[in-house]
Amino acid sequence: DTGVSQDPRHKITKRGQNVTFRCDPISEHNRLYWYRQTLGQGPEFLTYFQNEAQLEKSRLLSDRFSAERPKGSFSTLEIQRTEQGDSAMYLCAVGTGGDTIYFGEGSWLTVV
Amino acid sequence: QKEVEQDPGPLSVPEGAIVSLNCTYSNSAFQYFMWYRQYSRKGPELLMYTYSSGNKEDGRFTAQVDKSSKYISLFIRDSQPSDSATYLCAMSPILTGGGNKLTFGTGTQLKVEL
């Protein structure tokens, strides 16, 4: 158990539709991250929250992507007007008091 | 050129073999080095974590970091079929009050055969 719950685990959507993923850390973590992983590649950093503040966003996070962490606990990642290139696994991760990062099981997105 | 290079494999070994997995990197700022194991369609699971150069051992796993060569390794002793997975190296610079943003290799697919 990684202590990070992600929902939904799998999502198939039509191109042009909006999708939202949710990340729920089991315990309080002030640092929360979103990564994206495509087949045959390692995860790539998307964005980072310190409590409720979004402190950094990758160039990968286009205008169609938005992430929130309204109360410093759970987080959502929304993709608007999905494209086939958005098909990937979206990983939520949390940072402990040290420097290690623990990932959730991921949310698979398939855009058809 | 990618900041972190990792041979994608696949690497196939017999049960009981010693496995050596490696990554090279180009960014001298990297100070934290991690190895994650990832089973198919699952999230990465943290295996080993080291800071700066040196060795770290945990059970059948040993992580080595050689910062002078910008080279890190993960050794698995007495490999088991349950070790069959993709192994990802990851690294980051010193925290500067911000997040620990990891840069990953592409992962090496390992298969341990009976």
mmCIF file of C-alpha atoms in Angstrom, chain A:
data_model
loop_
_atom_site.group_PDB
_atom_site.id
_atom_site.type_symbol
_atom_site.label_atom_id
_atom_site.label_comp_id
_atom_site.label_asym_id
_atom_site.label_seq_id
_atom_site.Cartn_x
_atom_site.Cartn_y
_atom_site.Cartn_z
ATOM 1 C CA ASP A 1 0.000 0.000 0.000
ATOM 2 C CA THR A 2 1.609 3.233 -1.180
ATOM 3 C CA GLY A 3 -0.643 5.477 0.874
ATOM 4 C CA VAL A 4 -1.796 7.263 -2.262
ATOM 5 C CA SER A 5 -5.178 6.466 -3.772
ATOM 6 C CA GLN A 6 -5.982 7.440 -7.353
ATOM 7 C CA ASP A 7 -9.340 7.443 -9.087
ATOM 8 C CA PRO A 8 -10.366 6.328 -11.625
ATOM 9 C CA ARG A 9 -7.763 3.666 -12.316
ATOM 10 C CA HIS A 10 -8.760 3.435 -15.956
ATOM 11 C CA LYS A 11 -10.544 5.902 -18.201
ATOM 12 C CA ILE A 12 -11.414 5.610 -21.873
ATOM 13 C CA THR A 13 -12.670 8.801 -23.423
ATOM 14 C CA LYS A 14 -13.396 10.191 -26.840
ATOM 15 C CA ARG A 15 -11.161 12.846 -28.293
ATOM 16 C CA GLY A 16 -12.394 16.276 -27.334
ATOM 17 C CA GLN A 17 -13.959 15.248 -24.036
ATOM 18 C CA ASN A 18 -12.804 16.488 -20.633
ATOM 19 C CA VAL A 19 -11.475 14.133 -17.974
ATOM 20 C CA THR A 20 -10.615 14.593 -14.316
ATOM 21 C CA PHE A 21 -8.379 12.455 -12.130
ATOM 22 C CA ARG A 22 -8.340 12.554 -8.354
ATOM 23 C CA CYS A 23 -5.517 11.815 -5.942
ATOM 24 C CA ASP A 24 -6.121 11.136 -2.241
ATOM 25 C CA PRO A 25 -3.107 10.743 0.037
ATOM 26 C CA ILE A 26 -4.029 8.561 3.018
ATOM 27 C CA SER A 27 -2.118 10.710 5.472
ATOM 28 C CA GLU A 28 -1.090 14.328 5.422
ATOM 29 C CA HIS A 29 1.770 15.175 3.060
ATOM 30 C CA ASN A 30 2.661 18.763 2.402
ATOM 31 C CA ARG A 31 4.219 17.918 -0.969
ATOM 32 C CA LEU A 32 2.159 16.423 -3.799
ATOM 33 C CA TYR A 33 3.246 15.793 -7.381
ATOM 34 C CA TRP A 34 1.695 14.792 -10.691
ATOM 35 C CA TYR A 35 3.710 12.863 -13.263
ATOM 36 C CA ARG A 36 2.830 11.419 -16.650
ATOM 37 C CA GLN A 37 4.178 8.158 -18.039
ATOM 38 C CA THR A 38 3.819 6.910 -21.593
ATOM 39 C CA LEU A 39 4.588 3.371 -22.746
ATOM 40 C CA GLY A 40 8.285 2.553 -22.710
ATOM 41 C CA GLN A 41 9.229 5.785 -20.952
ATOM 42 C CA GLY A 42 9.910 6.829 -17.409
ATOM 43 C CA PRO A 43 7.547 9.169 -15.584
ATOM 44 C CA GLU A 44 7.816 12.851 -16.473
ATOM 45 C CA PHE A 45 7.168 15.642 -14.011
ATOM 46 C CA LEU A 46 4.025 17.697 -14.595
ATOM 47 C CA THR A 47 3.405 19.811 -11.511
ATOM 48 C CA TYR A 48 4.075 20.165 -7.784
ATOM 49 C CA PHE A 49 2.082 21.426 -4.796
ATOM 50 C CA GLN A 50 3.359 22.542 -1.429
ATOM 51 C CA ASN A 51 0.200 22.311 0.661
ATOM 52 C CA GLU A 52 -2.434 24.073 -1.473
ATOM 53 C CA ALA A 53 0.014 26.213 -3.454
ATOM 54 C CA GLN A 54 0.995 25.074 -6.934
ATOM 55 C CA LEU A 55 4.673 25.990 -6.992
ATOM 56 C CA GLU A 56 5.921 24.575 -10.256
ATOM 57 C CA LYS A 57 4.511 23.505 -13.599
ATOM 58 C CA SER A 58 6.310 21.698 -16.402
ATOM 59 C CA ARG A 59 6.261 22.858 -20.004
ATOM 60 C CA LEU A 60 4.429 19.574 -20.616
ATOM 61 C CA LEU A 61 1.422 21.032 -18.812
ATOM 62 C CA SER A 62 -0.327 22.797 -21.661
ATOM 63 C CA ASP A 63 -3.237 25.210 -21.265
ATOM 64 C CA ARG A 64 -5.619 22.260 -21.498
ATOM 65 C CA PHE A 65 -4.275 20.858 -18.233
ATOM 66 C CA SER A 66 -5.171 22.223 -14.825
ATOM 67 C CA ALA A 67 -4.395 20.900 -11.380
ATOM 68 C CA GLU A 68 -5.737 21.911 -8.010
ATOM 69 C CA ARG A 69 -5.219 21.045 -4.380
ATOM 70 C CA PRO A 70 -7.910 23.137 -2.719
ATOM 71 C CA LYS A 71 -7.399 22.234 0.930
ATOM 72 C CA GLY A 72 -3.883 20.915 0.856
ATOM 73 C CA SER A 73 -5.085 17.302 1.023
ATOM 74 C CA PHE A 74 -6.552 15.696 -2.116
ATOM 75 C CA SER A 75 -5.704 16.931 -5.599
ATOM 76 C CA THR A 76 -7.372 16.867 -9.014
ATOM 77 C CA LEU A 77 -5.883 16.934 -12.493
ATOM 78 C CA GLU A 78 -8.230 17.961 -15.293
ATOM 79 C CA ILE A 79 -7.543 17.608 -18.991
ATOM 80 C CA GLN A 80 -9.804 19.584 -21.285
ATOM 81 C CA ARG A 81 -10.438 18.782 -24.953
ATOM 82 C CA THR A 82 -8.452 15.565 -24.763
ATOM 83 C CA GLU A 83 -6.203 14.572 -27.655
ATOM 84 C CA GLN A 84 -4.858 11.148 -28.579
ATOM 85 C CA GLY A 85 -1.418 12.269 -27.448
ATOM 86 C CA ASP A 86 -2.784 12.604 -23.914
ATOM 87 C CA SER A 87 -3.075 8.825 -23.662
ATOM 88 C CA ALA A 88 -0.773 7.889 -20.796
ATOM 89 C CA MET A 89 -0.696 6.890 -17.153
ATOM 90 C CA TYR A 90 -1.093 9.830 -14.805
ATOM 91 C CA LEU A 91 0.719 9.288 -11.546
ATOM 92 C CA CYS A 92 0.214 11.111 -8.287
ATOM 93 C CA ALA A 93 3.049 11.079 -5.770
ATOM 94 C CA VAL A 94 3.633 12.461 -2.297
ATOM 95 C CA GLY A 95 6.755 13.610 -0.536
ATOM 96 C CA THR A 96 7.492 12.638 3.030
ATOM 97 C CA GLY A 97 9.409 14.703 5.531
ATOM 98 C CA GLY A 98 12.611 13.502 3.906
ATOM 99 C CA ASP A 99 13.457 13.526 0.257
ATOM 100 C CA THR A 100 11.761 10.365 -0.936
ATOM 101 C CA ILE A 101 8.709 10.331 -3.150
ATOM 102 C CA TYR A 102 6.036 7.651 -3.128
ATOM 103 C CA PHE A 103 3.745 7.037 -6.058
ATOM 104 C CA GLY A 104 0.164 5.921 -6.301
ATOM 105 C CA GLU A 105 -1.000 3.165 -8.635
ATOM 106 C CA GLY A 106 -1.748 5.627 -11.397
ATOM 107 C CA SER A 107 -4.712 6.465 -13.587
ATOM 108 C CA TRP A 108 -4.616 5.089 -17.114
ATOM 109 C CA LEU A 109 -6.100 7.326 -19.794
ATOM 110 C CA THR A 110 -6.925 6.115 -23.286
ATOM 111 C CA VAL A 111 -8.194 8.712 -25.755
ATOM 112 C CA VAL A 112 -9.944 7.195 -28.768
#
